[in-house]
Short mmCIF file of C-alpha atoms and ligand atoms in Angstrom, two decimals:
data_model
loop_
_atom_site.label_atom_id
_atom_site.label_comp_id
_atom_site.label_asym_id
_atom_site.label_seq_id
_atom_site.Cartn_x
_atom_site.Cartn_y
_atom_site.Cartn_z
CA MET C 20 0.00 0.00 0.00
CA GLY C 21 1.26 3.41 -0.96
CA LYS C 22 1.41 6.54 1.10
CA ILE C 23 -1.53 8.93 1.05
CA ILE C 24 -1.82 12.42 2.51
CA LEU C 25 -4.94 14.14 3.71
CA THR C 26 -4.94 17.48 5.41
CA GLY C 27 -6.78 20.77 5.29
CA ASP C 28 -7.82 24.05 6.81
CA ARG C 29 -10.97 25.73 8.00
CA PRO C 30 -11.88 28.59 5.66
CA THR C 31 -12.41 31.25 8.30
CA GLY C 32 -9.89 33.74 6.90
CA ARG C 33 -6.94 34.23 4.60
CA LEU C 34 -3.88 32.13 5.41
CA HIS C 35 -0.96 33.76 7.25
CA LEU C 36 2.72 33.06 7.84
CA GLY C 37 1.84 30.76 10.75
CA HIS C 38 -0.09 28.52 8.35
CA TYR C 39 2.75 28.79 5.86
CA VAL C 40 5.61 27.61 8.09
CA GLY C 41 3.38 25.29 10.10
CA SER C 42 1.97 23.33 7.20
CA LEU C 43 1.63 24.90 3.78
CA ARG C 44 5.35 25.04 2.95
CA ARG C 45 5.71 21.41 4.04
CA ARG C 46 2.75 20.30 1.94
CA VAL C 47 4.27 21.82 -1.16
CA GLU C 48 7.57 20.04 -0.42
CA LEU C 49 5.78 16.74 0.16
CA GLN C 50 3.81 17.24 -3.03
CA ASN C 51 6.98 17.82 -5.02
CA SER C 52 8.93 15.01 -3.34
CA GLY C 53 7.02 12.42 -5.35
CA GLU C 54 6.98 10.17 -2.26
CA TYR C 55 3.20 10.13 -1.96
CA ASP C 56 0.80 8.30 -4.22
CA LYS C 57 -2.01 10.70 -3.54
CA ILE C 58 -2.38 14.03 -1.84
CA PHE C 59 -5.77 15.36 -0.75
CA ILE C 60 -6.05 18.94 0.47
CA MET C 61 -9.42 19.76 1.94
CA ILE C 62 -11.06 23.11 2.55
CA ALA C 63 -12.98 22.21 5.71
CA ASP C 64 -16.05 24.42 5.31
CA GLY C 65 -18.30 21.95 7.13
CA GLN C 66 -16.01 21.94 10.14
CA ALA C 67 -15.80 25.75 10.03
CA LEU C 68 -19.59 25.88 10.22
CA THR C 69 -19.61 23.88 13.48
CA ASP C 70 -18.98 27.12 15.35
CA ASN C 71 -20.08 29.61 12.70
CA ALA C 72 -23.68 28.58 12.14
CA ASP C 73 -24.74 32.21 12.36
CA ASN C 74 -22.21 33.34 9.78
CA PRO C 75 -22.14 31.06 6.73
CA GLU C 76 -21.29 34.08 4.60
CA LYS C 77 -17.89 34.33 6.28
CA ILE C 78 -17.14 30.76 5.25
CA ARG C 79 -18.56 31.31 1.76
CA GLN C 80 -16.25 34.30 1.22
CA ASN C 81 -13.16 32.57 2.58
CA ILE C 82 -13.22 29.32 0.59
CA ILE C 83 -11.86 31.14 -2.46
CA GLU C 84 -9.32 33.03 -0.31
CA VAL C 85 -7.91 29.77 1.02
CA ALA C 86 -7.95 28.22 -2.45
CA LEU C 87 -6.01 31.22 -3.81
CA ASP C 88 -3.54 30.95 -0.93
CA TYR C 89 -3.04 27.22 -1.66
CA LEU C 90 -2.46 27.71 -5.36
CA SER C 91 -0.19 30.70 -4.94
CA ALA C 92 1.90 28.93 -2.29
CA GLY C 93 2.60 26.20 -4.83
CA LEU C 94 0.00 23.50 -4.41
CA ASP C 95 -0.48 22.13 -7.90
CA PRO C 96 -3.91 20.76 -8.83
CA GLU C 97 -2.17 18.35 -11.24
CA LYS C 98 -0.41 16.75 -8.28
CA SER C 99 -2.73 17.44 -5.33
CA THR C 100 -6.49 17.02 -5.19
CA ILE C 101 -7.89 20.23 -3.71
CA PHE C 102 -11.53 19.94 -2.70
CA ILE C 103 -14.34 21.33 -0.54
CA GLN C 104 -15.50 19.20 2.40
CA SER C 105 -19.23 19.95 2.13
CA GLN C 106 -19.29 18.64 -1.44
CA ILE C 107 -18.52 15.11 -0.23
CA PRO C 108 -21.74 13.86 1.39
CA GLU C 109 -20.12 10.46 2.00
CA LEU C 110 -18.20 12.10 4.85
CA CYS C 111 -21.45 12.68 6.73
CA GLU C 112 -22.52 9.11 6.27
CA LEU C 113 -19.23 7.82 7.66
CA THR C 114 -19.61 10.18 10.62
CA PHE C 115 -23.10 8.77 11.26
CA TYR C 116 -21.62 5.32 11.84
CA TYR C 117 -18.41 6.40 13.61
CA MET C 118 -20.52 8.34 16.14
CA ASN C 119 -21.50 4.99 17.64
CA LEU C 120 -17.88 4.05 18.27
CA VAL C 121 -17.03 7.09 20.42
CA THR C 122 -18.30 7.91 23.89
CA VAL C 123 -19.35 11.35 25.03
CA ALA C 124 -16.78 11.08 27.85
CA ARG C 125 -14.02 10.46 25.32
CA LEU C 126 -14.98 13.56 23.36
CA GLN C 127 -15.01 15.59 26.56
CA ARG C 128 -11.43 14.50 27.21
CA ASN C 129 -10.16 15.62 23.77
CA PRO C 130 -7.59 18.31 24.70
CA THR C 131 -8.11 20.39 21.55
CA VAL C 132 -11.89 20.39 21.99
CA LYS C 133 -11.37 21.30 25.65
CA SER C 134 -9.23 24.32 24.88
CA GLU C 135 -11.53 25.40 22.06
CA ILE C 136 -14.51 25.25 24.41
CA GLN C 137 -12.55 27.63 26.66
CA MET C 138 -11.56 29.91 23.81
CA ARG C 139 -15.05 30.12 22.36
CA GLY C 140 -16.62 30.58 25.77
CA PHE C 141 -19.05 27.70 25.32
CA SER C 142 -20.81 26.48 28.39
CA GLU C 143 -19.72 22.87 28.93
CA ALA C 144 -23.05 22.03 30.41
CA GLY C 145 -24.64 22.83 27.07
CA GLU C 146 -27.59 25.23 27.11
CA ASP C 147 -27.07 27.43 30.14
CA GLU C 148 -29.77 30.01 30.60
CA ASN C 149 -28.43 31.36 33.87
CA SER C 150 -25.12 32.52 32.49
CA ASN C 151 -24.26 34.53 29.42
CA LYS C 152 -22.23 31.66 28.04
CA LYS C 153 -23.37 30.24 24.74
CA GLY C 154 -24.43 26.62 24.67
CA MET C 155 -22.06 24.36 22.75
CA PRO C 156 -23.43 23.15 19.41
CA ALA C 157 -23.55 19.35 19.13
CA GLY C 158 -21.87 19.61 15.75
CA PHE C 159 -18.95 21.40 17.33
CA PHE C 160 -18.64 18.88 20.15
CA THR C 161 -18.55 15.97 17.69
CA TYR C 162 -16.31 17.49 15.04
CA PRO C 163 -13.40 15.19 15.97
CA ILE C 164 -15.56 12.32 14.72
CA SER C 165 -16.24 14.13 11.48
CA GLN C 166 -12.51 14.74 11.19
CA ALA C 167 -11.96 10.99 11.55
CA SER C 168 -14.25 10.60 8.54
CA ASP C 169 -12.19 13.13 6.57
CA ILE C 170 -9.02 11.23 7.28
CA THR C 171 -10.28 7.66 6.84
CA ALA C 172 -12.44 8.36 3.76
CA PHE C 173 -9.25 8.96 1.80
CA ARG C 174 -7.37 6.08 3.45
CA ALA C 175 -4.79 8.61 4.56
CA THR C 176 -1.59 7.16 5.98
CA THR C 177 -0.20 10.59 6.76
CA VAL C 178 -1.76 13.78 8.11
CA PRO C 179 0.67 16.72 7.98
CA ALA C 180 -0.60 19.10 10.64
CA GLY C 181 0.30 21.12 13.69
CA GLU C 182 0.60 19.95 17.28
CA ASP C 183 -3.00 21.04 17.94
CA GLN C 184 -4.25 18.36 15.54
CA GLN C 185 -2.53 15.52 17.43
CA PRO C 186 -5.63 14.76 19.55
CA MET C 187 -7.74 14.59 16.37
CA VAL C 188 -5.43 12.09 14.74
CA GLU C 189 -5.27 10.12 18.00
CA GLN C 190 -9.06 10.02 18.16
CA THR C 191 -9.14 8.90 14.53
CA ARG C 192 -6.71 6.07 15.28
CA GLU C 193 -8.97 4.89 18.10
CA ILE C 194 -11.99 4.89 15.80
CA VAL C 195 -10.05 2.95 13.18
CA HIS C 196 -8.93 0.33 15.71
CA LYS C 197 -12.41 -0.04 17.11
CA PHE C 198 -14.00 -0.27 13.68
CA ASN C 199 -11.48 -2.82 12.44
CA ALA C 200 -11.78 -4.88 15.64
CA ILE C 201 -15.56 -5.10 15.39
CA TYR C 202 -16.14 -5.32 11.64
CA GLY C 203 -12.85 -6.63 10.27
CA GLU C 204 -9.81 -4.95 8.76
CA THR C 205 -11.25 -2.12 6.66
CA LEU C 206 -9.83 1.28 7.62
CA VAL C 207 -6.28 2.60 7.43
CA THR C 208 -4.57 3.85 10.62
CA PRO C 209 -3.19 7.35 10.01
CA GLU C 210 -0.13 9.01 11.45
CA ILE C 211 0.39 12.70 12.07
CA LEU C 212 3.39 14.38 10.45
CA LEU C 213 4.36 17.28 12.72
CA PRO C 214 6.28 20.42 11.67
CA GLU C 215 10.09 20.09 11.58
CA ASN C 216 10.71 22.20 14.67
CA SER C 217 8.98 24.13 17.41
CA VAL C 218 9.42 27.52 15.73
CA CYS C 219 7.55 26.26 12.68
CA GLY C 220 4.98 24.48 14.82
CA ARG C 221 3.86 27.62 16.53
CA LEU C 222 4.92 30.90 14.98
CA PRO C 223 4.27 33.76 17.43
CA GLY C 224 2.30 36.81 16.39
CA THR C 225 4.05 40.05 15.41
CA ASP C 226 3.23 41.33 18.92
CA GLY C 227 5.10 38.47 20.59
CA LYS C 228 1.94 36.65 21.71
CA ALA C 229 2.18 32.87 21.60
CA LYS C 230 0.28 32.42 18.38
CA MET C 231 -0.42 34.21 15.14
CA SER C 232 -4.17 34.50 15.13
CA LYS C 233 -6.72 36.50 13.24
CA SER C 234 -8.65 37.43 16.37
CA LEU C 235 -5.51 38.88 17.99
CA GLY C 236 -4.75 41.02 14.92
CA ASN C 237 -1.08 39.99 14.95
CA CYS C 238 -0.82 38.22 11.58
CA ILE C 239 1.15 38.73 8.42
CA TYR C 240 -0.98 37.31 5.63
CA LEU C 241 0.36 35.61 2.52
CA SER C 242 -1.68 38.12 0.54
CA ASP C 243 -0.45 41.24 2.39
CA THR C 244 1.07 43.97 0.19
CA PRO C 245 4.79 44.83 0.58
CA LYS C 246 3.70 48.00 2.35
CA GLU C 247 1.62 46.07 4.86
CA VAL C 248 4.46 43.61 5.44
CA LYS C 249 6.92 46.45 6.03
CA LYS C 250 4.61 48.17 8.48
CA LYS C 251 3.99 44.97 10.42
CA VAL C 252 7.70 44.09 10.55
CA ASN C 253 8.56 47.59 11.75
CA SER C 254 6.04 47.34 14.57
CA MET C 255 7.30 43.93 15.68
CA PHE C 256 8.02 43.10 19.28
CA THR C 257 11.78 42.80 19.91
CA ASP C 258 13.70 43.01 23.18
CA PRO C 259 12.23 45.76 25.35
CA GLY C 260 15.55 45.97 27.24
CA HIS C 261 17.51 46.71 24.06
CA LEU C 262 17.28 50.49 24.12
CA GLN C 263 20.55 51.66 22.59
CA ILE C 264 22.21 49.96 19.65
CA GLU C 265 25.27 49.35 21.84
CA ASP C 266 23.22 47.55 24.52
CA PRO C 267 23.39 43.77 24.59
CA GLY C 268 20.13 42.31 23.21
CA LYS C 269 18.12 39.17 23.81
CA VAL C 270 17.17 36.94 20.88
CA GLU C 271 14.97 34.63 22.99
CA GLY C 272 11.39 35.86 22.82
CA ASN C 273 12.48 38.44 20.24
CA VAL C 274 10.00 37.96 17.43
CA VAL C 275 12.32 39.30 14.74
CA PHE C 276 14.78 36.51 15.50
CA THR C 277 12.05 33.91 15.83
CA TYR C 278 10.86 34.78 12.33
CA LEU C 279 14.43 34.75 11.00
CA GLU C 280 14.72 31.26 12.50
CA ALA C 281 11.68 30.16 10.53
CA PHE C 282 12.35 31.96 7.24
CA SER C 283 15.98 32.88 6.69
CA LYS C 284 18.25 30.77 4.52
CA PRO C 285 22.04 31.05 4.37
CA GLU C 286 21.85 32.61 0.90
CA HIS C 287 19.76 35.50 2.24
CA PHE C 288 22.82 36.76 4.12
CA GLY C 289 24.88 37.04 0.97
CA LEU C 290 22.00 38.84 -0.73
CA PHE C 291 20.77 41.22 1.96
CA LEU C 292 23.18 41.32 4.92
CA PRO C 293 26.66 40.28 3.81
CA GLU C 294 28.20 41.39 7.15
CA TYR C 295 27.19 37.98 8.51
CA LYS C 296 27.62 34.51 7.09
CA ASN C 297 24.63 33.07 8.88
CA LEU C 298 22.00 33.58 11.57
CA ASP C 299 24.29 32.39 14.36
CA GLU C 300 26.82 35.16 13.61
CA MET C 301 24.04 37.74 13.46
CA LYS C 302 22.60 36.54 16.76
CA ALA C 303 26.00 36.65 18.42
CA HIS C 304 26.44 40.28 17.41
CA TYR C 305 22.95 41.21 18.66
CA ARG C 306 23.67 39.54 21.99
CA ARG C 307 27.02 41.31 22.31
CA GLY C 308 25.50 44.68 21.51
CA GLY C 309 26.07 46.93 18.54
CA LEU C 310 23.42 45.58 16.19
CA GLY C 311 20.30 47.72 15.97
CA ASP C 312 16.69 46.56 15.67
CA GLY C 313 16.28 48.67 12.53
CA THR C 314 18.94 46.67 10.69
CA CYS C 315 17.43 43.38 11.87
CA LYS C 316 13.94 44.42 10.78
CA LYS C 317 15.11 45.57 7.39
CA PHE C 318 16.82 42.22 6.89
CA LEU C 319 13.73 40.34 8.06
CA TYR C 320 11.57 42.34 5.66
CA ASN C 321 13.85 41.33 2.77
CA VAL C 322 13.84 37.69 3.89
CA LEU C 323 10.03 37.61 4.14
CA GLU C 324 9.66 39.29 0.78
CA ALA C 325 11.90 36.66 -0.82
CA THR C 326 9.20 34.16 0.17
CA LEU C 327 6.14 36.35 -0.22
CA GLN C 328 6.83 38.09 -3.51
CA PRO C 329 6.54 35.02 -5.76
CA ILE C 330 3.45 33.90 -3.81
CA ARG C 331 1.87 37.33 -4.22
CA GLU C 332 2.60 37.33 -7.96
CA ARG C 333 1.05 33.91 -8.47
CA ARG C 334 -1.95 34.96 -6.39
CA HIS C 335 -2.46 38.00 -8.56
CA GLU C 336 -2.46 35.77 -11.66
CA TYR C 337 -5.04 33.39 -10.17
CA GLU C 338 -7.17 36.31 -9.00
CA GLN C 339 -7.66 37.20 -12.66
CA ARG C 340 -8.92 33.64 -13.34
CA ILE C 341 -11.50 33.03 -10.60
CA PRO C 342 -13.86 30.85 -12.70
CA GLU C 343 -10.88 28.58 -13.40
CA VAL C 344 -10.13 28.34 -9.67
CA TYR C 345 -13.72 27.28 -8.99
CA GLU C 346 -13.38 24.72 -11.77
CA ILE C 347 -10.24 23.34 -10.05
CA LEU C 348 -12.23 22.99 -6.81
CA LYS C 349 -15.14 21.35 -8.62
CA LYS C 350 -12.92 18.86 -10.41
CA GLY C 351 -11.06 18.16 -7.16
CA SER C 352 -14.31 17.62 -5.30
CA GLU C 353 -15.57 15.20 -7.96
CA ALA C 354 -12.34 13.20 -7.83
CA ALA C 355 -12.35 13.20 -4.00
CA ARG C 356 -15.94 12.06 -3.94
CA LEU C 357 -15.18 8.93 -5.94
CA VAL C 358 -12.54 7.91 -3.39
CA ALA C 359 -14.78 8.62 -0.40
CA ALA C 360 -17.64 6.69 -2.01
CA GLN C 361 -15.45 3.61 -2.37
CA THR C 362 -14.47 3.78 1.31
CA LEU C 363 -18.10 4.23 2.36
CA HIS C 364 -19.00 1.22 0.21
CA ASP C 365 -16.34 -0.86 1.97
CA VAL C 366 -17.48 0.39 5.39
CA LYS C 367 -21.09 -0.55 4.76
CA GLU C 368 -20.05 -3.91 3.39
CA ALA C 369 -17.92 -4.57 6.49
CA MET C 370 -20.86 -3.60 8.72
CA LYS C 371 -23.15 -5.73 6.56
CA ILE C 372 -25.60 -2.89 6.13
CA ASN C 373 -25.44 -3.15 2.34
CA TYR C 374 -28.67 -5.21 2.41
CA PHE C 375 -29.62 -4.92 -1.23
CA ASP C 376 -26.17 -5.96 -2.45
CA ASP C 377 -26.08 -8.99 -0.20
CA PRO C 378 -27.49 -12.09 -1.94
CA GLU C 379 -26.55 -14.22 1.07
CA LEU C 380 -28.88 -12.22 3.29
CA ILE C 381 -31.75 -12.71 0.89
CA ALA C 382 -30.98 -16.42 0.53
CA GLU C 383 -30.73 -16.81 4.32
CA HIS C 384 -34.09 -15.18 4.89
CA THR C 385 -35.67 -17.04 2.02
CA LYS C 386 -34.71 -20.26 3.81
CA LYS C 387 -35.66 -18.98 7.23
CA PHE C 388 -39.22 -18.19 6.26
CA MET C 389 -39.78 -20.88 3.62
CA ASN C 390 -41.51 -23.58 5.64
CA ARG C 391 -43.27 -21.53 8.28
N1 LIG O 404 -9.10 20.78 12.16
C1 LIG O 404 -8.35 21.38 11.10
C2 LIG O 404 -8.14 22.86 11.45
O1 LIG O 404 -8.45 23.27 12.52
C3 LIG O 404 -9.02 21.28 9.75
C4 LIG O 404 -9.30 19.87 9.34
C5 LIG O 404 -10.52 19.32 9.12
C6 LIG O 404 -8.34 18.85 9.12
N2 LIG O 404 -10.41 18.02 8.76
C7 LIG O 404 -9.08 17.70 8.75
C8 LIG O 404 -6.95 18.76 9.22
C9 LIG O 404 -8.46 16.48 8.50
C10 LIG O 404 -6.33 17.56 8.97
C11 LIG O 404 -7.09 16.40 8.61
O2 LIG O 404 -7.67 23.63 10.67
#
């Protein structure tokens, strides 16, 4: 059996540098490595709706944004199947059956769901009329099961994703083991493929907060203009104790250096900051004192632009061909659906709920009732 990738994103906004270093860049590398037989990239609109029921328009507007970000970052529809989750009804049917293999208590223990309940301010007790907390939608609570359907429908061996998705993949593995134990070997057990290092796994926001996040307003988007990038880099959090250029500076917790860690390549020094051979030399000088934040930020801007400029150019090209982008998504969804339908067929066969395709069942019952 070959190796198959499935991964995706919720279309709740444009993709930012955190998405890029955390997963998108890796996906493009995996795609171009030729090591995988199939790559499925899913725009998880159904999952996005589990806590956006009151705002489907947000999701509707952002599907194309995410698709444009994918294509401009280098995902190639000839090599990767890009599709929209809601267009694959088989995923719901799988979820319907997997629901019976997962307890409510197990869902309550899912660490990602737990922290999202906190973040969203959902009342854990469900409908809670005495507090101003919103009740938690059942669809939100059970989305890990739906995510297990996403992963297993495509027989994914590999799910490239961030640390926060580990509990989802773990929950999927449990469902697979339970299903296979009860109904016979049918589903493939997936493995998560985590980002190369901790910097890439969780890129901090430009303000130094732990995570780049739309709601915190500390993101650099793949589609930002050079002007926006420059402004955001110039306002970045550095070392508050580094007041004079001559003062020794800290690189730990200094966002400029964290970003350089994630984005700079040795060749960038030759191109933009030939005083140093590599990041280690630059860091040493900053620590010693004598290297100003302005110089570091200017270098970071150039480094980021080396990545962002080609992405921005490709995005601009695709933006002039929107009907074609929708056609890519439609074709991708059709191809994805065929694969999911085959898995659903196998699942129903394993569960023996394919009654009309089961001549043995009909023969058995013919016999059973014959001489009554
Ligand atoms: N949960 C993922 C996110 O928060 C999106 C997603 C949905 C996903 N289904 C998936 C990721 C399957 C990997 C595999 O962005």
